[in-house]
Short mmCIF file of C-alpha atoms and ligand atoms in Angstrom, two decimals:
data_model
loop_
_atom_site.label_atom_id
_atom_site.label_comp_id
_atom_site.label_asym_id
_atom_site.label_seq_id
_atom_site.Cartn_x
_atom_site.Cartn_y
_atom_site.Cartn_z
CA UNK A 319 -76.71 13.73 103.44
CA UNK A 320 -77.00 10.25 101.97
CA UNK A 321 -75.63 9.77 98.48
CA UNK A 322 -78.07 9.46 95.58
CA UNK A 323 -77.14 8.52 92.03
CA UNK A 324 -77.50 11.65 89.88
CA UNK A 325 -78.96 11.67 86.38
CA UNK A 326 -76.29 12.41 83.78
CA UNK A 327 -76.71 14.93 81.03
CA UNK A 328 -73.05 15.59 80.28
CA UNK A 329 -71.17 12.48 79.12
CA UNK A 330 -67.75 14.10 78.67
CA UNK A 331 -64.75 12.34 80.22
CA UNK A 332 -64.45 15.11 82.83
CA UNK A 333 -68.10 14.85 83.86
CA UNK A 334 -67.88 11.05 84.05
CA UNK A 335 -64.73 11.37 86.16
CA UNK A 336 -66.47 13.65 88.63
CA UNK A 337 -69.59 11.48 88.85
CA UNK A 338 -67.47 8.34 89.36
CA UNK A 339 -65.34 10.07 91.99
CA UNK A 340 -68.40 11.21 93.98
CA UNK A 341 -69.89 7.74 93.89
CA UNK A 342 -66.69 6.03 95.05
CA UNK A 343 -66.19 8.61 97.80
CA UNK A 344 -69.69 7.84 99.09
CA UNK A 345 -68.91 4.13 98.97
CA UNK A 346 -65.73 4.58 101.03
CA UNK A 347 -67.47 6.84 103.49
CA UNK A 348 -70.43 4.52 104.06
CA UNK A 349 -68.42 1.32 104.29
CA UNK A 350 -66.01 2.82 106.82
CA UNK A 351 -68.89 3.19 109.30
CA UNK A 352 -69.94 -0.49 109.08
CA UNK A 353 -69.00 -2.53 112.17
CA UNK A 354 -71.56 -5.37 112.46
CA UNK A 355 -73.01 -8.10 110.27
CA UNK A 356 -76.41 -6.42 110.17
CA UNK A 357 -74.92 -3.05 109.23
CA UNK A 358 -72.98 -4.87 106.54
CA UNK A 359 -76.16 -6.43 105.20
CA UNK A 360 -77.80 -3.00 104.96
CA UNK A 361 -74.76 -1.69 103.10
CA UNK A 362 -74.76 -4.63 100.70
CA UNK A 363 -78.43 -4.23 99.90
CA UNK A 364 -78.11 -0.48 99.41
CA UNK A 365 -75.28 -0.91 96.87
CA UNK A 366 -75.83 -4.25 95.29
CA UNK A 367 -79.54 -5.13 95.44
CA UNK A 368 -80.67 -6.18 92.00
CA UNK A 369 -83.77 -4.10 92.26
CA UNK A 370 -82.85 -0.45 92.87
CA UNK A 371 -79.39 -0.97 94.39
CA UNK A 372 -76.94 1.84 93.58
CA UNK A 373 -75.14 -0.29 90.98
CA UNK A 374 -78.47 -1.05 89.29
CA UNK A 375 -79.33 2.65 89.32
CA UNK A 376 -75.99 3.48 87.73
CA UNK A 377 -76.79 1.04 84.96
CA UNK A 378 -80.19 2.64 84.48
CA UNK A 379 -79.31 6.30 84.87
CA UNK A 380 -75.84 6.40 83.30
CA UNK A 381 -75.45 3.50 80.95
CA UNK A 382 -78.91 2.93 79.48
CA UNK A 383 -79.52 6.61 78.86
CA UNK A 384 -76.04 7.30 77.45
CA UNK A 385 -75.90 8.53 73.85
CA UNK A 386 -74.69 5.84 71.42
CA UNK A 387 -71.16 7.25 71.04
CA UNK A 388 -70.61 7.33 74.81
CA UNK A 389 -72.01 3.84 75.52
CA UNK A 390 -68.78 1.95 75.24
CA UNK A 391 -66.81 4.36 77.43
CA UNK A 392 -69.53 4.48 80.07
CA UNK A 393 -69.95 0.69 79.98
CA UNK A 394 -66.25 0.21 80.51
CA UNK A 395 -66.20 2.61 83.46
CA UNK A 396 -69.19 0.98 85.05
CA UNK A 397 -67.69 -2.50 84.75
CA UNK A 398 -64.04 -1.86 85.34
CA UNK A 399 -64.08 1.01 87.80
CA UNK A 400 -67.37 1.04 89.62
CA UNK A 401 -68.64 -2.55 89.87
CA UNK A 402 -65.24 -4.03 90.57
CA UNK A 403 -64.55 -1.41 93.26
CA UNK A 404 -67.97 -1.85 94.89
CA UNK A 405 -67.48 -5.61 95.03
CA UNK A 406 -63.96 -5.31 96.45
CA UNK A 407 -65.01 -2.83 99.12
CA UNK A 408 -67.98 -5.02 100.10
CA UNK A 409 -65.86 -8.14 100.28
CA UNK A 410 -63.17 -6.44 102.37
CA UNK A 411 -65.71 -4.91 104.71
CA UNK A 412 -67.43 -8.24 105.16
CA UNK A 413 -64.11 -9.90 106.06
CA UNK A 414 -63.45 -7.10 108.52
CA UNK A 415 -66.87 -7.40 110.16
CA UNK A 416 -66.47 -11.17 110.46
CA UNK A 417 -63.07 -10.90 112.13
CA UNK A 418 -64.42 -8.28 114.54
CA UNK A 419 -67.14 -10.74 115.56
CA UNK A 420 -64.66 -13.57 116.07
CA UNK A 421 -62.44 -11.34 118.16
CA UNK A 422 -65.35 -10.26 120.31
CA UNK A 423 -66.44 -13.85 120.89
CA UNK A 424 -62.89 -14.89 121.77
CA UNK A 425 -62.62 -12.06 124.25
CA UNK A 426 -65.85 -13.07 125.94
CA UNK A 427 -65.07 -16.78 126.20
CA UNK A 428 -61.40 -16.83 126.12
CA UNK A 429 -59.93 -15.59 129.34
CA UNK A 430 -59.37 -19.12 130.71
CA UNK A 431 -58.22 -20.51 127.40
CA UNK A 432 -55.79 -17.61 127.03
CA UNK A 433 -54.22 -18.25 130.40
CA UNK A 434 -53.91 -21.92 129.53
CA UNK A 435 -52.21 -21.23 126.24
CA UNK A 436 -49.77 -18.83 127.87
CA UNK A 437 -48.87 -21.44 130.49
CA UNK A 438 -48.24 -24.09 127.82
CA UNK A 439 -46.09 -21.69 125.79
CA UNK A 440 -44.03 -20.90 128.88
CA UNK A 441 -43.43 -24.62 129.61
CA UNK A 442 -42.48 -25.27 126.02
CA UNK A 443 -39.88 -22.51 125.88
CA UNK A 444 -38.06 -24.18 128.79
CA UNK A 445 -37.67 -27.44 126.84
CA UNK A 446 -36.56 -25.84 123.53
CA UNK A 447 -32.86 -25.17 123.00
CA UNK A 448 -32.98 -21.74 121.46
CA UNK A 449 -29.26 -21.81 120.64
CA UNK A 450 -29.86 -24.44 117.88
CA UNK A 451 -29.78 -23.09 114.31
CA UNK A 452 -33.23 -22.58 112.76
CA UNK A 453 -34.74 -24.48 109.87
CA UNK A 454 -33.35 -23.15 106.63
CA UNK A 455 -35.86 -22.84 103.82
CA UNK A 456 -34.42 -22.66 100.30
CA UNK A 457 -35.27 -19.44 98.49
CA UNK A 458 -37.14 -19.92 95.23
CA UNK A 459 -35.95 -18.44 91.95
CA UNK A 460 -37.66 -17.16 88.86
CA UNK A 461 -38.41 -19.78 86.22
CA UNK A 462 -36.21 -19.44 83.08
CA UNK A 463 -39.28 -18.93 80.88
CA UNK A 464 -40.43 -16.09 83.14
CA UNK A 465 -36.94 -14.56 83.16
CA UNK A 466 -36.99 -14.54 79.37
CA UNK A 467 -40.57 -13.19 79.32
CA UNK A 468 -39.58 -10.28 81.56
CA UNK A 469 -36.42 -9.57 79.60
CA UNK A 470 -38.25 -9.40 76.27
CA UNK A 471 -40.98 -7.16 77.70
CA UNK A 472 -38.39 -4.81 79.15
CA UNK A 473 -36.54 -4.45 75.82
CA UNK A 474 -39.79 -3.14 74.31
CA UNK A 475 -40.71 -1.03 77.31
CA UNK A 476 -37.44 0.81 76.84
CA UNK A 477 -38.58 1.58 73.28
CA UNK A 478 -41.75 3.17 74.70
CA UNK A 479 -44.10 0.22 74.37
CA UNK A 480 -46.69 -0.40 77.06
CA UNK A 481 -47.92 -3.81 78.21
CA UNK A 482 -51.41 -5.20 77.55
CA UNK A 483 -52.97 -8.54 78.42
CA UNK A 484 -56.09 -10.43 77.43
CA UNK A 485 -58.12 -13.55 78.28
CA UNK A 486 -56.77 -17.08 77.70
CA UNK A 487 -60.28 -18.42 77.06
CA UNK A 488 -61.19 -16.46 73.96
CA UNK A 489 -64.03 -16.26 71.45
CA UNK A 490 -63.77 -17.44 67.87
CA UNK A 491 -64.34 -13.80 66.86
CA UNK A 492 -61.16 -12.46 68.46
CA UNK A 493 -58.95 -15.49 67.91
CA UNK A 494 -59.86 -15.91 64.25
CA UNK A 495 -62.58 -13.88 62.59
CA UNK A 496 -61.38 -10.35 63.38
CA UNK A 497 -57.85 -11.45 62.46
CA UNK A 498 -59.06 -12.11 58.95
CA UNK A 499 -59.47 -15.89 59.23
CA UNK A 500 -62.98 -16.15 57.72
CA UNK A 501 -65.25 -18.95 59.04
CA UNK A 502 -64.25 -22.29 57.51
CA UNK A 503 -61.15 -20.83 55.88
CA UNK A 504 -58.33 -23.40 55.59
CA UNK A 505 -55.87 -20.96 57.25
CA UNK A 506 -57.55 -21.94 60.52
CA UNK A 507 -56.05 -25.40 60.16
CA UNK A 508 -52.55 -23.96 60.70
CA UNK A 509 -53.40 -23.49 64.38
CA UNK A 510 -54.51 -26.73 65.99
CA UNK A 511 -57.16 -25.38 68.30
CA UNK A 512 -58.56 -26.69 71.59
CA UNK A 513 -62.27 -25.84 71.66
CA UNK A 514 -64.43 -25.66 74.76
CA UNK A 515 -67.06 -28.43 74.52
CA UNK A 516 -70.82 -27.95 74.22
CA UNK A 517 -70.87 -24.64 72.33
CA UNK A 518 -72.76 -25.76 69.24
CA UNK A 519 -75.88 -23.80 70.16
CA UNK A 520 -74.01 -20.47 69.97
CA UNK A 521 -73.27 -18.59 66.77
CA UNK A 522 -69.76 -19.48 65.64
CA UNK A 523 -68.18 -16.13 66.49
CA UNK A 524 -69.23 -16.43 70.15
CA UNK A 525 -67.93 -19.96 70.67
CA UNK A 526 -65.15 -20.28 73.22
CA UNK A 527 -61.73 -21.79 72.68
CA UNK A 528 -58.30 -21.63 74.25
CA UNK A 529 -56.55 -18.87 72.34
CA UNK A 530 -53.95 -20.26 69.95
CA UNK A 531 -51.93 -17.06 69.92
CA UNK A 532 -51.74 -13.66 71.62
CA UNK A 533 -52.87 -11.88 68.44
CA UNK A 534 -56.54 -11.56 69.58
CA UNK A 535 -55.32 -8.96 72.08
CA UNK A 536 -54.33 -6.81 69.07
CA UNK A 537 -58.03 -6.41 68.33
CA UNK A 538 -59.03 -6.04 71.98
CA UNK A 539 -56.46 -3.29 72.43
CA UNK A 540 -57.44 -1.43 69.27
CA UNK A 541 -61.06 -1.51 70.43
CA UNK A 542 -59.98 0.14 73.68
CA UNK A 543 -57.29 2.59 72.56
CA UNK A 544 -57.18 4.92 69.60
CA UNK A 545 -54.03 5.21 67.49
CA UNK A 546 -51.14 5.80 67.84
CA UNK A 547 -50.36 2.69 69.90
CA UNK A 548 -47.28 0.70 70.73
CA UNK A 549 -47.91 -2.34 72.89
CA UNK A 550 -46.44 -5.69 73.83
CA UNK A 551 -48.74 -8.48 74.90
CA UNK A 552 -47.26 -11.38 76.84
CA UNK A 553 -49.44 -14.39 77.59
CA UNK A 554 -50.22 -18.07 77.71
CA UNK A 555 -51.53 -19.82 74.60
CA UNK A 556 -52.65 -23.39 73.83
CA UNK A 557 -52.61 -25.66 70.82
CA UNK A 558 -53.60 -29.24 70.23
CA UNK A 559 -49.95 -30.33 69.94
CA UNK A 560 -48.73 -33.40 71.82
CA UNK A 561 -45.70 -32.62 74.00
CA UNK A 562 -42.26 -33.37 72.55
CA UNK A 563 -38.79 -31.77 72.56
CA UNK A 564 -40.03 -28.70 70.69
CA UNK A 565 -43.82 -28.67 71.28
CA UNK A 566 -46.12 -28.25 74.22
CA UNK A 567 -49.92 -27.94 74.37
CA UNK A 568 -49.37 -24.82 76.51
CA UNK A 569 -46.71 -22.27 75.78
CA UNK A 570 -46.03 -18.53 76.00
CA UNK A 571 -45.98 -15.80 73.42
CA UNK A 572 -45.15 -12.14 73.28
CA UNK A 573 -47.03 -10.16 70.71
CA UNK A 574 -46.11 -6.67 69.53
CA UNK A 575 -48.24 -4.09 67.78
CA UNK A 576 -47.37 -0.59 66.59
CA UNK A 577 -49.93 1.54 64.74
CA UNK A 578 -49.50 5.14 63.67
CA UNK A 579 -49.40 7.15 60.47
CA UNK A 580 -46.59 6.23 58.09
CA UNK A 581 -45.36 3.07 59.84
CA UNK A 582 -43.37 1.08 57.28
CA UNK A 583 -41.78 -2.32 56.92
CA UNK A 584 -38.49 -0.50 57.57
CA UNK A 585 -39.72 0.36 61.07
CA UNK A 586 -40.59 -3.29 61.63
CA UNK A 587 -37.13 -4.44 60.53
CA UNK A 588 -35.29 -1.83 62.57
CA UNK A 589 -37.33 -2.52 65.71
CA UNK A 590 -36.90 -6.29 65.59
CA UNK A 591 -33.22 -6.11 64.64
CA UNK A 592 -32.65 -3.90 67.67
CA UNK A 593 -34.68 -6.22 69.93
CA UNK A 594 -32.75 -9.33 68.83
CA UNK A 595 -29.43 -7.61 69.44
CA UNK A 596 -30.61 -6.47 72.87
CA UNK A 597 -31.67 -10.03 73.72
CA UNK A 598 -28.90 -12.09 72.18
CA UNK A 599 -25.93 -9.73 71.90
CA UNK A 600 -24.88 -7.16 69.35
CA UNK A 601 -23.14 -9.60 66.99
CA UNK A 602 -26.41 -11.37 66.14
CA UNK A 603 -27.59 -10.86 62.56
CA UNK A 604 -31.24 -10.89 61.49
CA UNK A 605 -32.78 -12.13 58.29
CA UNK A 606 -36.39 -11.87 57.05
CA UNK A 607 -38.05 -14.46 54.83
CA UNK A 608 -41.48 -14.11 53.22
CA UNK A 609 -44.26 -15.99 54.95
CA UNK A 610 -48.04 -15.93 55.34
CA UNK A 611 -50.38 -14.95 58.15
CA UNK A 612 -53.99 -13.96 57.42
CA UNK A 613 -53.70 -10.83 59.58
CA UNK A 614 -50.50 -9.37 58.13
CA UNK A 615 -49.60 -8.43 54.57
CA UNK A 616 -46.81 -8.74 53.67
CA UNK A 617 -45.79 -11.33 56.26
CA UNK A 618 -42.36 -12.59 57.22
CA UNK A 619 -40.50 -14.96 59.48
CA UNK A 620 -37.54 -13.57 61.32
CA UNK A 621 -34.36 -15.62 61.56
CA UNK A 622 -31.31 -14.88 63.71
CA UNK A 623 -27.82 -16.28 63.32
CA UNK A 624 -27.47 -19.48 65.33
CA UNK A 625 -25.87 -18.68 68.67
CA UNK A 626 -24.52 -22.19 68.99
CA UNK A 627 -22.48 -22.35 65.77
CA UNK A 628 -22.40 -18.60 65.08
CA UNK A 629 -23.97 -19.05 61.65
CA UNK A 630 -21.55 -21.59 60.15
CA UNK A 631 -23.80 -24.64 60.58
CA UNK A 632 -20.92 -26.70 62.05
CA UNK A 633 -19.54 -26.87 65.55
CA UNK A 634 -16.52 -28.13 67.46
CA UNK A 635 -13.01 -28.94 66.22
CA UNK A 636 -14.27 -31.83 64.06
CA UNK A 637 -16.95 -29.73 62.35
CA UNK A 638 -19.87 -31.69 63.81
CA UNK A 639 -23.25 -30.75 62.31
CA UNK A 640 -25.00 -28.06 64.40
CA UNK A 641 -28.35 -29.40 65.58
CA UNK A 642 -30.35 -26.37 66.82
CA UNK A 643 -30.16 -24.68 63.39
CA UNK A 644 -30.22 -27.95 61.43
CA UNK A 645 -26.87 -26.87 59.92
CA UNK A 646 -28.40 -23.86 58.20
CA UNK A 647 -26.76 -21.29 60.49
CA UNK A 648 -30.16 -19.58 60.97
CA UNK A 649 -32.85 -20.05 63.59
CA UNK A 650 -36.46 -18.93 63.16
CA UNK A 651 -37.59 -16.87 66.12
CA UNK A 652 -40.87 -15.18 65.24
CA UNK A 653 -43.61 -14.31 62.76
CA UNK A 654 -44.35 -10.73 61.78
CA UNK A 655 -45.70 -8.41 59.12
CA UNK A 656 -47.62 -5.26 58.29
CA UNK A 657 -51.13 -5.23 59.76
CA UNK A 658 -53.56 -6.31 57.02
CA UNK A 659 -56.04 -3.53 56.09
CA UNK A 660 -58.84 -6.11 56.55
CA UNK A 661 -57.93 -6.25 60.26
CA UNK A 662 -58.23 -2.47 60.59
CA UNK A 663 -61.71 -2.70 59.04
CA UNK A 664 -62.90 -4.47 62.22
CA UNK A 665 -61.83 -1.52 64.41
CA UNK A 666 -62.22 1.24 61.85
CA UNK A 667 -64.72 3.15 64.02
CA UNK A 668 -62.14 3.61 66.72
CA UNK A 669 -59.80 5.63 64.50
CA UNK A 670 -58.17 2.81 62.52
CA UNK A 671 -59.06 3.87 59.00
CA UNK A 672 -56.84 1.66 56.81
CA UNK A 673 -56.45 4.57 54.40
CA UNK A 674 -54.91 6.71 57.14
CA UNK A 675 -53.01 4.43 59.52
CA UNK A 676 -50.58 1.59 59.08
CA UNK A 677 -48.81 -0.67 61.49
CA UNK A 678 -46.74 -3.74 62.10
CA UNK A 679 -47.19 -6.74 64.36
CA UNK A 680 -45.03 -9.60 65.50
CA UNK A 681 -45.40 -12.64 67.72
CA UNK A 682 -42.65 -14.69 69.32
CA UNK A 683 -42.53 -17.89 71.32
CA UNK A 684 -41.05 -17.18 74.74
CA UNK A 685 -40.31 -20.82 75.62
CA UNK A 686 -38.53 -21.30 72.32
CA UNK A 687 -36.38 -18.21 72.87
CA UNK A 688 -35.60 -19.39 76.41
CA UNK A 689 -34.43 -22.75 74.98
CA UNK A 690 -32.10 -20.97 72.60
CA UNK A 691 -30.91 -18.46 75.13
CA UNK A 692 -29.97 -21.05 77.73
CA UNK A 693 -28.89 -23.80 75.32
CA UNK A 694 -31.53 -26.27 76.61
CA UNK A 695 -32.31 -29.06 74.14
CA UNK A 696 -35.72 -30.25 75.32
CA UNK A 697 -38.73 -27.98 75.88
CA UNK A 698 -40.27 -30.46 78.33
CA UNK A 699 -37.69 -29.62 81.02
CA UNK A 700 -39.43 -26.27 81.39
CA UNK A 701 -42.72 -27.88 82.40
CA UNK A 702 -41.67 -30.78 84.62
CA UNK A 703 -40.84 -28.77 87.72
CA UNK A 704 -37.66 -30.77 88.44
CA UNK A 705 -35.72 -28.76 91.01
CA UNK A 706 -32.37 -30.13 89.77
CA UNK A 707 -33.07 -28.56 86.39
CA UNK A 708 -34.51 -25.29 87.70
CA UNK A 709 -31.73 -24.75 90.25
CA UNK A 710 -29.31 -24.12 87.40
CA UNK A 711 -31.10 -20.87 86.59
CA UNK A 712 -31.27 -19.50 90.12
N1 LIG B 1271 -49.83 -15.09 65.82
C1 LIG B 1271 -48.82 -15.68 64.96
C2 LIG B 1271 -48.56 -17.12 65.43
O1 LIG B 1271 -48.87 -17.46 66.54
C3 LIG B 1271 -47.53 -14.89 65.00
C4 LIG B 1271 -47.67 -13.50 64.43
C5 LIG B 1271 -48.01 -12.44 65.23
C6 LIG B 1271 -47.45 -13.28 63.07
C7 LIG B 1271 -48.14 -11.16 64.70
C8 LIG B 1271 -47.56 -12.02 62.53
C9 LIG B 1271 -47.90 -10.96 63.35
O2 LIG B 1271 -48.05 -17.93 64.68
#
């Protein structure tokens, strides 16, 4: 019997699972039978027609009538599981139907052409010396920034962190407001932002920009997952910084966030000290200095002993001044701190009551760490795509 979208009365996770599973099973079953363009069109209309298509009915019968508390969960399922699967299945089936048609046409027309092609191939193989060596194509290698990215992520995965990602084009709300940068607050000036043009008509919190850091994904993740959480968030970020030896308008960050009951600054220190030793070797020492970020309190910058001079500030037999650490013996590698209670206020309804939970966060520049790790002295080498440079990391 043909599938019909049921009304939902039970909005528990188990009931939603079953309803979703039945719907997707029907989708698979129906699409498997489609072999021609016109059958495909019928399938597409049945599932995707704006008026009364199955997806529209799901929105009406499941989402619109969901009780308030269930709305977010149902909405997420509908978007992430159902709509995306329906669209993928339709697209794949359409490709399949199209190639069937092409094949059929070729079969009908192509007998002569096929014989011709076979004859030409046979002639060619007589004139080609098959004992010659083939063309050798060089094998590519992972970019040093990506190697570093993967290495950092894996250090945290081994500590039980999972990986989350978020959009590069972000709203003002996630990039600033929910991270406790109030509108017009001067702290916003510390991140030179690239805004998308023509957004003046929208309320400020909805305006789009290129995210200046990976921290907005802290909020996005806390909206999605209840505590306790431990996540790392790698990603691309942009700032209005002209390129030079240590700046680039596009760079990479890895954010970390741990929230639970009784998380302390001691946990933050221990975690990052371990991570730095895992990345740079066990003799590296770490050092925290007070700093300021609107979304952490207290905040700190983490320094590690300079791996060029080993912390002495001088290098070589004639005690030349060490450049990477500006002779201080310490190199700043990241910003961090305890999650500000004001940030939890924005996601309080998802279990983040600032009176009950605490957490720490950190954010590091991947490109910067790759520079230090490989002893490269100009960030721009990473973005120029010069094979002579990249080959050294293969
Ligand atoms: N987002 C901050 C930056 O880009 C770094 C940071 C992340 C600081 C998390 C504290 C906590 O400068």
